[in-house]
XYZ file of C-alpha atoms in Angstrom:
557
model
C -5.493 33.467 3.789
C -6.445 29.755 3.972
C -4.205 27.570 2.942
C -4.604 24.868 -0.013
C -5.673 21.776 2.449
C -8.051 24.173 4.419
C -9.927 24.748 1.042
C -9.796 21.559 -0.136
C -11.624 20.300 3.379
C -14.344 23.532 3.135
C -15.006 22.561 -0.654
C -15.339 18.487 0.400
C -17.449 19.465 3.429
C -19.836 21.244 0.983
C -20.419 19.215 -1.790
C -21.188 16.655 0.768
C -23.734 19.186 2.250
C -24.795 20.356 -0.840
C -25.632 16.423 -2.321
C -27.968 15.728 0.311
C -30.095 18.936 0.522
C -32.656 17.053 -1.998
C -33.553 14.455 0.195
C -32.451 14.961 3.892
C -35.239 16.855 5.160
C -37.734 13.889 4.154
C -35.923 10.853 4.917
C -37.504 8.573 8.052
C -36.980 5.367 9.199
C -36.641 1.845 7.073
C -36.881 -1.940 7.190
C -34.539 -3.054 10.803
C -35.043 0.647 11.987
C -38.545 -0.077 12.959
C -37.459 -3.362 14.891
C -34.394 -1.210 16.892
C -36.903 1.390 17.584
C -39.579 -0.475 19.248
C -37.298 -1.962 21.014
C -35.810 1.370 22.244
C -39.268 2.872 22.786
C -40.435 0.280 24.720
C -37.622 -0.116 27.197
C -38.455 0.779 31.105
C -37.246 2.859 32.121
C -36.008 5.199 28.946
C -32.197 5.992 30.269
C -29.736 5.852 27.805
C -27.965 2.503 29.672
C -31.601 0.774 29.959
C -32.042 1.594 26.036
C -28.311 0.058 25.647
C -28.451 -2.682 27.530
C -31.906 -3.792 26.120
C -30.027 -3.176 22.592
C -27.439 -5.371 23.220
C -29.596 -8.149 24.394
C -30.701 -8.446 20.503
C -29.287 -10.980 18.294
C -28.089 -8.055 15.426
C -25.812 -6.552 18.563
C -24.348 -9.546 20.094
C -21.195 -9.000 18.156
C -21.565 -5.238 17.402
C -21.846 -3.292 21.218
C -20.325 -0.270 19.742
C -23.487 -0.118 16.878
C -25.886 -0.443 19.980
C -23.901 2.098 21.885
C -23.840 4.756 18.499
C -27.650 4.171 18.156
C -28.353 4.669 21.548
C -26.812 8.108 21.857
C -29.080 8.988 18.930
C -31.975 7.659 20.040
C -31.889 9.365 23.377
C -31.272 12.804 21.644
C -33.493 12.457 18.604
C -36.154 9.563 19.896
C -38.336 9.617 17.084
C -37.589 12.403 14.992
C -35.643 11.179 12.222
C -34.218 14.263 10.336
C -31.682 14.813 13.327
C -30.302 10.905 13.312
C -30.298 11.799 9.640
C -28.023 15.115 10.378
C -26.032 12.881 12.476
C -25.127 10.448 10.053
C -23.845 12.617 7.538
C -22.242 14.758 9.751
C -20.322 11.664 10.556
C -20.152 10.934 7.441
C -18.409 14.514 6.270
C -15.548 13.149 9.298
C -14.491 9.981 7.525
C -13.994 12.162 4.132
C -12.071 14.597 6.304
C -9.844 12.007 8.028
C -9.760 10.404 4.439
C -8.252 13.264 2.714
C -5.611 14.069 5.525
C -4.519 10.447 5.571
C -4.145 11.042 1.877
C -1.751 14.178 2.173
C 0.418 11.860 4.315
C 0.683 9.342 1.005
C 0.745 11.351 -1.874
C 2.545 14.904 -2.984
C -0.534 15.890 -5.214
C -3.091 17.747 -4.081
C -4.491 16.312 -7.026
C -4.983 12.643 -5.884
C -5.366 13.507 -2.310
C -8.730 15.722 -3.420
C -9.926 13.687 -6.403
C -9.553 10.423 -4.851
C -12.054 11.293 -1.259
C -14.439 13.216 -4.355
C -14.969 10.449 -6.335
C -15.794 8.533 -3.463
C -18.124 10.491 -1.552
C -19.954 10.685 -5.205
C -20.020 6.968 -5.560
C -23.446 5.698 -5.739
C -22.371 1.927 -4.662
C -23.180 2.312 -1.131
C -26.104 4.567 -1.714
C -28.140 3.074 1.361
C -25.809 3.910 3.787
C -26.923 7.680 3.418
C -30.387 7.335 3.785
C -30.774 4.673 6.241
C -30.599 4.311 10.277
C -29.968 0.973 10.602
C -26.359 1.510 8.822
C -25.329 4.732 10.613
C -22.708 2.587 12.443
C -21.150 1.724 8.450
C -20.218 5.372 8.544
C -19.118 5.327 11.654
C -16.606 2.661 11.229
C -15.557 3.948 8.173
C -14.727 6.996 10.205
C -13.099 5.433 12.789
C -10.527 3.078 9.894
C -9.316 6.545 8.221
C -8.521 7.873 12.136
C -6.371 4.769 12.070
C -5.272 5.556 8.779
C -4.008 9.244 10.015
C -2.691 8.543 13.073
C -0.803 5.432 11.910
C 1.039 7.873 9.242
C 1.478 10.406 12.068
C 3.765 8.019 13.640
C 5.595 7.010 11.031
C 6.487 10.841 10.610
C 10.147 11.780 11.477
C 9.019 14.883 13.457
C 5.947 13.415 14.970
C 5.524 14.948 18.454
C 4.202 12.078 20.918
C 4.368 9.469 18.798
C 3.324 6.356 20.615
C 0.207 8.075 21.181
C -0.530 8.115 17.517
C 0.542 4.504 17.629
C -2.010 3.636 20.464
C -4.816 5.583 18.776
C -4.436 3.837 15.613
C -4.235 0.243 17.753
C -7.732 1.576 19.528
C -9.544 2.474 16.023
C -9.333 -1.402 15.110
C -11.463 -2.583 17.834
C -13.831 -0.003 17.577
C -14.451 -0.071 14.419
C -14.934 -3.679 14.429
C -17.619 -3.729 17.019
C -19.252 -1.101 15.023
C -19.324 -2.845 11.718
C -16.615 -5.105 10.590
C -16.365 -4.265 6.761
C -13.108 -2.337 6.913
C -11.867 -4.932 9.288
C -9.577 -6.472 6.709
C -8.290 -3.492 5.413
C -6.672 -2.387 8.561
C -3.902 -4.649 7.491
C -3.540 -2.455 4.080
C -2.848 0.413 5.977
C 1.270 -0.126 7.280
C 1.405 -2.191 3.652
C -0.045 1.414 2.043
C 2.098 3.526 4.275
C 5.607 1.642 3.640
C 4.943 1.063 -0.287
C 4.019 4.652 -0.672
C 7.555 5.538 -0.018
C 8.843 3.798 -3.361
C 6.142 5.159 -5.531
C 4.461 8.051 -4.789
C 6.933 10.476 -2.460
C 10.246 11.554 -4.275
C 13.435 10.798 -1.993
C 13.858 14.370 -0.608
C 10.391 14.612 1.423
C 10.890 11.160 1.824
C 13.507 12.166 4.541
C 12.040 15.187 5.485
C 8.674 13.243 6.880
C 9.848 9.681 8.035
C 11.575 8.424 10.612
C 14.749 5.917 10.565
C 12.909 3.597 12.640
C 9.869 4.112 9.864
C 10.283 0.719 8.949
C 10.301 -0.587 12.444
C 7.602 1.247 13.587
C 5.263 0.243 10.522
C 6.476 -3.570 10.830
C 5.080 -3.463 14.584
C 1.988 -1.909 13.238
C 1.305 -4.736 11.184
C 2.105 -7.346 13.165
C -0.556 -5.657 16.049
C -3.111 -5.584 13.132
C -2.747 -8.915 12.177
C -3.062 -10.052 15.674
C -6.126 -8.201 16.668
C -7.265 -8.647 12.936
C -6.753 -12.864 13.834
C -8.603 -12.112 17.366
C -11.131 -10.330 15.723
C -12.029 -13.719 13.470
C -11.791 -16.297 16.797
C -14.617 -14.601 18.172
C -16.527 -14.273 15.208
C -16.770 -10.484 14.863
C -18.642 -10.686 11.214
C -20.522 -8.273 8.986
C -23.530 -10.244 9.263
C -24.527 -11.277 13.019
C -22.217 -13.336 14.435
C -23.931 -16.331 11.635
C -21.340 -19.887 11.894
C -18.159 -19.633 10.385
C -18.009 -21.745 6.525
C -17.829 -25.204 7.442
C -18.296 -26.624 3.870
C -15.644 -28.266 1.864
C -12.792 -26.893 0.112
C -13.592 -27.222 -3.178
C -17.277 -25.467 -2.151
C -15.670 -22.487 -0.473
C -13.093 -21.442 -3.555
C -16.441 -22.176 -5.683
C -18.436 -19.502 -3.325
C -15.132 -17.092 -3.545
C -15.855 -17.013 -7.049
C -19.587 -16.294 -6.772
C -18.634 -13.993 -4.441
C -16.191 -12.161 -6.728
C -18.347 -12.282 -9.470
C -21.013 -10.358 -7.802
C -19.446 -8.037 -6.520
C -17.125 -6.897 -9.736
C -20.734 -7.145 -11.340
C -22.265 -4.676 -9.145
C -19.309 -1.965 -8.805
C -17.436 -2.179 -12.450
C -20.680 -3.281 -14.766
C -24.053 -1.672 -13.050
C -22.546 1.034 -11.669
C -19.341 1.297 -13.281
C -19.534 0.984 -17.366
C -23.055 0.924 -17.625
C -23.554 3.636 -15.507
C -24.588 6.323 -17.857
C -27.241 4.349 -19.591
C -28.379 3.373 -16.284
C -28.707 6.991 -14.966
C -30.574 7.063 -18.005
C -32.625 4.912 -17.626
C -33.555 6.191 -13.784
C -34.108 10.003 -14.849
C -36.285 8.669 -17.171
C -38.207 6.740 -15.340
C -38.093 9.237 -11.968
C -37.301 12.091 -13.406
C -36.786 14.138 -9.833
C -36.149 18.160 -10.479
C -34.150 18.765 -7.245
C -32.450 16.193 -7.845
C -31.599 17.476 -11.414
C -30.743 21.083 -10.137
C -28.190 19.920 -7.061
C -26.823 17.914 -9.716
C -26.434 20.515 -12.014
C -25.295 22.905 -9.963
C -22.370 20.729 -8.432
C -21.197 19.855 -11.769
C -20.290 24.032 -12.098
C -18.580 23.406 -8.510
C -16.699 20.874 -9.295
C -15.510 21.736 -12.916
C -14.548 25.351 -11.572
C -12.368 24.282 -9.147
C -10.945 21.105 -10.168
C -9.982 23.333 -13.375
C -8.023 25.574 -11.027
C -6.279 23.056 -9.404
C -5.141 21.089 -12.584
C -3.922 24.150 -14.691
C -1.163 24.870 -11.982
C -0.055 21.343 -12.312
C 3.331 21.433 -14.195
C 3.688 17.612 -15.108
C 1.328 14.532 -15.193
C 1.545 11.667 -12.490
C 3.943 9.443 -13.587
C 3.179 5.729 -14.555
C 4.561 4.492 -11.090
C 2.169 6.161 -9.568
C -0.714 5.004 -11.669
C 0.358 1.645 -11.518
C 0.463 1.833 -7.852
C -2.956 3.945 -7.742
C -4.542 1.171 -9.505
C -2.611 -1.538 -7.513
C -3.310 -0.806 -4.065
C -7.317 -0.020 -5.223
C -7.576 -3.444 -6.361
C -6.043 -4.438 -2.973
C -8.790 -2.389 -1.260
C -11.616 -3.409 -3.111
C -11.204 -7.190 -2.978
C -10.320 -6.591 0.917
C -13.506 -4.484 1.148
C -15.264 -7.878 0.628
C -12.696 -10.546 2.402
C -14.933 -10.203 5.690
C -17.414 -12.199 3.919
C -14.691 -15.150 3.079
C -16.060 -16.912 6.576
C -19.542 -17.042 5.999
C -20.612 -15.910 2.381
C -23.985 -14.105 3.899
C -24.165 -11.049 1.692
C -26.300 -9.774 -0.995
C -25.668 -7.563 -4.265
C -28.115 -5.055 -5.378
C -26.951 -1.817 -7.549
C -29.256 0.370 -5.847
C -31.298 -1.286 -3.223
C -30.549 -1.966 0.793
C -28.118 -4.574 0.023
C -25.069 -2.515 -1.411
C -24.852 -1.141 2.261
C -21.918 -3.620 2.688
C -20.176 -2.248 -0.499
C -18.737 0.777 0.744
C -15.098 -0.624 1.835
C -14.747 -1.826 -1.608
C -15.649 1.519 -2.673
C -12.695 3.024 -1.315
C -10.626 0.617 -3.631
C -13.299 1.817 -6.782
C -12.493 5.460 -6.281
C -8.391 5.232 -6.512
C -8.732 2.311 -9.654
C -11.089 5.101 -11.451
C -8.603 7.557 -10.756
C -6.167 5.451 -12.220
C -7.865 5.002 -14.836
C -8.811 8.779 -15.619
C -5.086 9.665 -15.250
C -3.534 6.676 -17.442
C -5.809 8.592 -20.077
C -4.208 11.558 -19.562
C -0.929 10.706 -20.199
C -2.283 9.231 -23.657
C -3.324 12.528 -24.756
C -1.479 15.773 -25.597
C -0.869 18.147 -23.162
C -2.896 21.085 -24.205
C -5.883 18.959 -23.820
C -5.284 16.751 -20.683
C -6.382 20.010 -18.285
C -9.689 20.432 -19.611
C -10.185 16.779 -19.962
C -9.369 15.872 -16.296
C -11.335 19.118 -14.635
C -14.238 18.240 -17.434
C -14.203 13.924 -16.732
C -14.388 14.591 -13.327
C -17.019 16.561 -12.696
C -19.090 14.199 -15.177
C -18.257 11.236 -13.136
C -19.151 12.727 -10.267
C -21.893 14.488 -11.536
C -22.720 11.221 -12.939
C -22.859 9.728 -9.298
C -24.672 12.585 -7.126
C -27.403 12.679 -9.397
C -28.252 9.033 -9.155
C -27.981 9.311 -4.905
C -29.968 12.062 -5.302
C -32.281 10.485 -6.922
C -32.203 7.571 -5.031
C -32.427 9.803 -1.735
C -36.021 11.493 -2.967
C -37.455 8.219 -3.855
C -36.546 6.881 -0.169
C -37.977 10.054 1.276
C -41.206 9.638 -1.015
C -40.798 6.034 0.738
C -41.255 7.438 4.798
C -44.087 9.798 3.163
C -45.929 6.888 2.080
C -45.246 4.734 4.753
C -46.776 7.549 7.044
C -49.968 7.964 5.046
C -50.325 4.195 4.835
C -49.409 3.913 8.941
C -52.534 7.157 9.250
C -54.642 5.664 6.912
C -54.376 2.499 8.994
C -54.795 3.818 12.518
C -58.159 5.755 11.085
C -59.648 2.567 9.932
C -58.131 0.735 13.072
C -58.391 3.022 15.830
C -57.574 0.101 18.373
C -56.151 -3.220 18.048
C -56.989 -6.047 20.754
C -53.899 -7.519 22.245
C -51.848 -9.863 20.508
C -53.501 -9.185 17.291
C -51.311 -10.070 14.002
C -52.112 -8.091 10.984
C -51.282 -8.843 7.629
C -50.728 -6.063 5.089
C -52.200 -6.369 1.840
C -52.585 -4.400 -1.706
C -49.955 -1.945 -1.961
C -46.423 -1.833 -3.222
C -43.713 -2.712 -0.772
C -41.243 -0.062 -2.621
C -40.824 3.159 -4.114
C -38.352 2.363 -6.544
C -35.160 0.503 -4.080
C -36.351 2.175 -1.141
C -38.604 0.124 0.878
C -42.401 1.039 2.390
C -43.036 -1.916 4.542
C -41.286 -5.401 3.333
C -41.387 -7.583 5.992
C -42.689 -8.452 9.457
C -39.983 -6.694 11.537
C -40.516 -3.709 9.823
C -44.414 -3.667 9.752
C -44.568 -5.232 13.488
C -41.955 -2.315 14.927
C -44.049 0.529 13.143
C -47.271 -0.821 14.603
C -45.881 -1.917 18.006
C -44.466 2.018 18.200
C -48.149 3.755 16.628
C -51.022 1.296 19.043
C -48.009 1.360 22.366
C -48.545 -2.587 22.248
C -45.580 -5.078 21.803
C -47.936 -7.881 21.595
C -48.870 -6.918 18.054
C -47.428 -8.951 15.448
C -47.439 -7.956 11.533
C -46.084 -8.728 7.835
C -46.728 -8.064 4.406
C -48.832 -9.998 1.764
C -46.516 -10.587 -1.354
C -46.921 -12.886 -4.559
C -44.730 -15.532 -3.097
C -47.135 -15.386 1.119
C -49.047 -19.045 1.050
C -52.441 -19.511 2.516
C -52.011 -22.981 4.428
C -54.761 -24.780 5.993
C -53.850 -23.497 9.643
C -51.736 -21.003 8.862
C -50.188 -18.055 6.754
C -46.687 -18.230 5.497
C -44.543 -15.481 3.876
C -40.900 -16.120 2.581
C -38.066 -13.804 2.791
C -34.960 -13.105 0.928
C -36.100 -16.946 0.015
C -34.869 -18.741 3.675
C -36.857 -16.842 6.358
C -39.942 -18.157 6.657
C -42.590 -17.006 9.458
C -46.356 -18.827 10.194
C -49.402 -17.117 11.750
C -52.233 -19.099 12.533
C -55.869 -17.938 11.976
C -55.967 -16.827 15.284
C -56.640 -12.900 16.162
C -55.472 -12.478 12.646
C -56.863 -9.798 10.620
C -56.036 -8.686 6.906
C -55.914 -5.003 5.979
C -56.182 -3.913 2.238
C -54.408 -0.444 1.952
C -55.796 -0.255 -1.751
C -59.458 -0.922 -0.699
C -58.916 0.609 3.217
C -61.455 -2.469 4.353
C -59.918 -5.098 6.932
C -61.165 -9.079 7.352
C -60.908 -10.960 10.298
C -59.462 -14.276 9.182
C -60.367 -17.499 11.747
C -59.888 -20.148 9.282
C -59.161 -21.438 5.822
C -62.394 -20.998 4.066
C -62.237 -17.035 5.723
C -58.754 -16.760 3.706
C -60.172 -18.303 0.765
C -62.681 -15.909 0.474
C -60.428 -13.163 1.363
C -58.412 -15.246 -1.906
C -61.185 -14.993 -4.245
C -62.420 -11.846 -3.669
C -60.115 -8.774 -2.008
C -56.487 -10.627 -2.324
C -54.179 -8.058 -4.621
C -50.765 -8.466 -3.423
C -49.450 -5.289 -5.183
C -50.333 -2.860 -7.741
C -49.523 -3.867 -11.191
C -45.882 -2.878 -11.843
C -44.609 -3.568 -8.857
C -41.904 -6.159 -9.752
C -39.590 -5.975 -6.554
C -36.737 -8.222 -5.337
C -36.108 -8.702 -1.343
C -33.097 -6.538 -0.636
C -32.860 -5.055 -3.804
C -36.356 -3.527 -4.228
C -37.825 -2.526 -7.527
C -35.252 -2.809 -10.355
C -34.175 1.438 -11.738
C -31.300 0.835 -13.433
C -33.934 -1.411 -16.183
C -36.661 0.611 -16.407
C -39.342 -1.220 -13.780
C-alpha cells in the first residue's frame, strides 16, 4: 500500500504529464533557439566539448556555463529533433515539483499545503514560456536545482538526519549551480534558512517540533545563511545576472528607487491583475478567440482529477489551518515573490508580458503567487461555515487550476501551430530558393511574425539561425520586415524591442514575400522603392504584435 506522500508525488507527476499532452508532440524550436543551434550545428568537429566550448564563447553564456553545459547534453542526444529536448524539459521540470513538495513536508504538517501549494504552481500560467521553449530549459533547471537546496538544507536541520554535513554541502553546491544556470532564484536562496527557522513558530506544533530538529537547529541554519549570503554577495561581484552579464545600475539614487517602482509595478501588474483577478475574463477572452478542443478536453478532464482527489484529502481534515499559519503562508509568499524579481535590482533589463516570451523570468515570483493564493483560498475558508468549507476548497481549487492549465494549454497549441508554420514558411522558402549565393542577406516580408504570443520568425537571430541550419551556410544573414523596418538610402534598418537596431546595405540583399512566394533582388534605393510601392506588406491585417510579448490574447487581437 503506498503511502500518502507516494500518492501525492504519482498524482503531481501526472497532472504535469497529463497538461502537456496537447501540445508536446508539436512544439519546435523559437526565437534564440535558432541562434544556439546554428551555432551547435556548425561546430567542427560535433563532440559534445567542441559544441560546449563553442557555446560558451557566446555572449548569452559568458556568465551562464552551466546553461551551455545543460544545452549541450541535449543537443548531442536530440540534435535537431525537438520533441525529445521538449521531453527533457518537462521531465526536469516534473523534478523541481517533486523536490518542491518534499521540501514542503519538511515545513508544514498538512498534507494539505504541502500538495496544494506545488499544484497551484505547476498550473500557473505566469511563466507559460518556460514550457514550450528551448532557450529557457536551463529556468527549469535552476528551479530544480534551488528546491534540492531547499530539501537538503531541511535535511540537516533534522534532529535524526543521518550524514548531515553532507546535506549541508549539497545545499552549499545547489547555489552555484543554479546560478550559472539562470540566476532568478538566486536571491531566494537566502529565504530558505529564514523559511526553515520561522516555520518552527508557525506552522509545526511543539511536539514534532522536537521530534525533527536538532538542538544545534539554530546553529546549523545561522551558518547556512551566513554561506548564502556570502556566495549570494560573490555571486553579485562578478556579475552573475538574469540578463547577460549587461553593467551593473550606475544611475543616481533617486533614478534607481524610481525604476524599483516601475519595476514593482509591472510585475504586480502582470501576476495579481492579468493573470491574477482578471484571469477569468481573460481565459475568456482567449477560448474565444482560439478556441483549441484538446486543449478544452485535458482541461476538462483534469478538473475531474483534481476535484476527486483534493475532495478526498480535505474531508479527512478535522480542523482548518489556523490564522498563524495563513498569515505566515501569505507572509513568506510575498517574501518570495518580490525576491523572485530582486535579481533585476542591478540592472532593470527585464520585460513583462502576460503571455508572451517575456514572462520566462517570472517563474521565481511564481513560487511566492502560489502560497499568497493559497492564503488567500484558506483565509476564505475560515469565513465560512464548516459544512461548506470542504466542497468549497476541493471545488476552488480545481477551478483555479483548471483555470490555469487551460490557458497553457492553449498557449502550448498556438506555439506548436507556431513551429508548423515556421516549417511550411522555411519549405516554402527553400522551393522558391533552392540555393543561396554566399553571404546573401534576406529579408522576410508579408507574413505575421506570431501565432498568437508564440513567435514564427521575429528577428534576425532567429531567421539567420533557421536559414544558416536549412542552406549549411553561416555566411547567410536574415531578418524580418515589420511596420516599424526603414528603407534608408544605403541601407535597411529594423528596430527591436525599440534599442537593437541592425543595417544591411543593398548589397547581395534579396527580399522574399511569403504572402506572394516571389523574391526581389534589392541593389539600391530606387530597387527598394519599388519593392515599397508595389509588393511591401509587412503583415497580414490583424497582426498587431509587440516584441517580446507577441500578439495581445488576453484582449481579443
Amino acid at each position: 500500500m503506498l503511502n500518502f506522500k507516494w500518492k501525492d508525488l504519482l498524482f503531481l507527476t501526472s497532472i504535469v504529464i497529463a497538461s502537456a499532452l496537447p501540445y508536446i508532440f508539436g512544439l519546435g524550436y523559437y526565437s534564440d533557439d535558432y541562434s544556439y543551434l546554428a551555432t551547435m550545428s556548425q561546430t567542427k568537429p560535433q563532440t559534445f566539448y567542441a559544441i560546449f566550448q563553442n557555446l560558451t564563447n557566446l555572449p548569452d553564456f559568458a556568465h551562464r556555463p552551466v546553461q551551455a553545459l545543460y544545452i549541450s547534453y541535449i543537443y548531442n542526444y536530440t540534435h535537431l529533433h525537438p520533441f525529445w529536448g521538449h521531453f527533457i524539459n518537462h521531465f526536469v521540470f516534473i523534478l523541481g515539483v517533486i523536490f518542491f513538495y518534499l521540501s514542503l513536508t519538511k515545513i508544514f504538517v498538512s498534507r494539505f499545503i504541502c500538495l496544494s501549494l506545488p499544484l497551484i504552481f505547476l498550473s500557473l500560467p505566469h511563466y507559460s514560456s518556460d514550457r514550450f521553449w528551448f532557450a529557457t530549459y536551463q529556468i527549469n533547471f535552476s528551479m530544480t536545482i534551488f528546491f534540492i537546496c531547499f530539501l537538503c538544507s531541511a535535511k540537516a536541520a533534522e534532529k535524526s538526519a543521518q550524514h548531515r554535513w553532507l546535506w549541508f554541502l549539497l545545499a552549499t553546491v545547489a547555489i552555484p549551480v543554479s546560478a550559472m544556470s539562470y540566476a532568478i532564484f538566486l536571491p531566494l536562496f537566502l529565504i530558505i534558512p529564514v523559511l526553515i527557522c520561522l516555520s518552527q513558530l508557525y506552522f509545526k506544533d511543539l511536539q514534532r517540533r522536537h521530534e525533527l530538529f536538532s538542538q544545534n537547529f539554530s546553529l546549523i541554519n545561522l551558518l547556512i545563511f551566513i554561506i548564502f549570503l556570502i556566495l549570494i554577495i560573490i555571486s553579485f561581484v562578478i556579475k552573475i545576472n538574469i540578463l547577460d552579464g549587461h553593467r551593473i545600475w550606475q544611475g543616481g539614487t533617486g533614478e534607481w528607487f524610481y525604476a524599483v517602482f516601475w519595476l514593482l509595478q509591472g510585475a504586480i501588474k502582470s501576476a495579481f491583475w492579468e493573470n491574477g483577478i482578471k484571469l477569468p475574463l481573460n481565459t475568456a477572452v482567449l477560448i474565444q478567440q482560439y478556441w483549441r478542443l484538446e486543449a478544452v478536453l485535458v482541461a476538462g478532464a483534469l478538473f475531474i482529477a483534481i476535484f476527486a482527489y483534493i475532495l478526498n484529502i480535505v474531508r479527512f481534515r478535522s480542523v482548518s489551518e489556523s490564522w498563524d499559519v495563513i498569515g505566515a503562508l501569505a507572509g513568506f509568499g510575498l517574501m518570495i515573490f518580490f525576491g523572485g524579481y530582486a535579481i533585476f535590482a542591478n540592472n532593470f533589463m527585464v520585460g513583462f508580458s502576460p503571455t508572451g516570451i517575456a514572462n520566462r523570468v517570472a517563474i521565481a515570483a511564481s513560487v511566492g503567487v502560489a502560497a499568497i493564493a493559497l492564503s488567500v483560498l484558506l483565509a476564505i475558508e475560515r469565513l465560512i461555515p464548516r459544512y461548506l468549507s470542504t466542497i468549497f476548497v476541493a471545488l476552488s481549487l480545481s477551478i483555479g487550476c483548471t483555470t490555469g492549465f487551460l490557458v497553457n494549454g492553449t498557449l502550448g497549441v498556438l506555439w506548436s501551430e507556431a513551429a508548423l508554420m515556421q516549417r511550411s514558411l522555411l519549405s516554402q522558402l527553400e522551393a522558391d530558393l533552392p540555393t543561396l549565393p554566399a553571404g546573401t542577406t534576406v529579408m522576410l516580408d508579408g507574413f505575421c511574425p506570431f501565432v498568437g504570443p508564440a513567435p514564427i520568425f521575429e528577428s534576425s537571430w532567429d531567421l539567420r539561425g533557421a536559414l544558416q541550419i536549412l542552406y549549411a551556410d553561416e555566411t547567410l544573414k536574415a531578418d524580418v520586415i515589420k511596420a516599424n523596418t526603414e528603407f534608408l538610402e544605403y541601407n535597411i534598418k529594423t528596430t527591436l524591442y525599440g534599442t537593437i537596431t541592425s543595417e544591411y546595405p543593398y548589397q547581395n540583399l534579396l527580399i522574399y514575400n511569403a504572402t506572394e512566394r516571389n523574391f526581389w533582388w534589392i541593389n539600391n534605393f530606387n530597387d527598394a522603392d519599388y519593392y515599397l510601392a508595389n509588393h511591401y506588406s509587412s503583415a497580414p491585417a490583424g497582426c498587431i504584435f509587440k516584441d517580446g510579448g507577441g500578439i495581445d490574447v488576453y484582449n481579443g487581437y
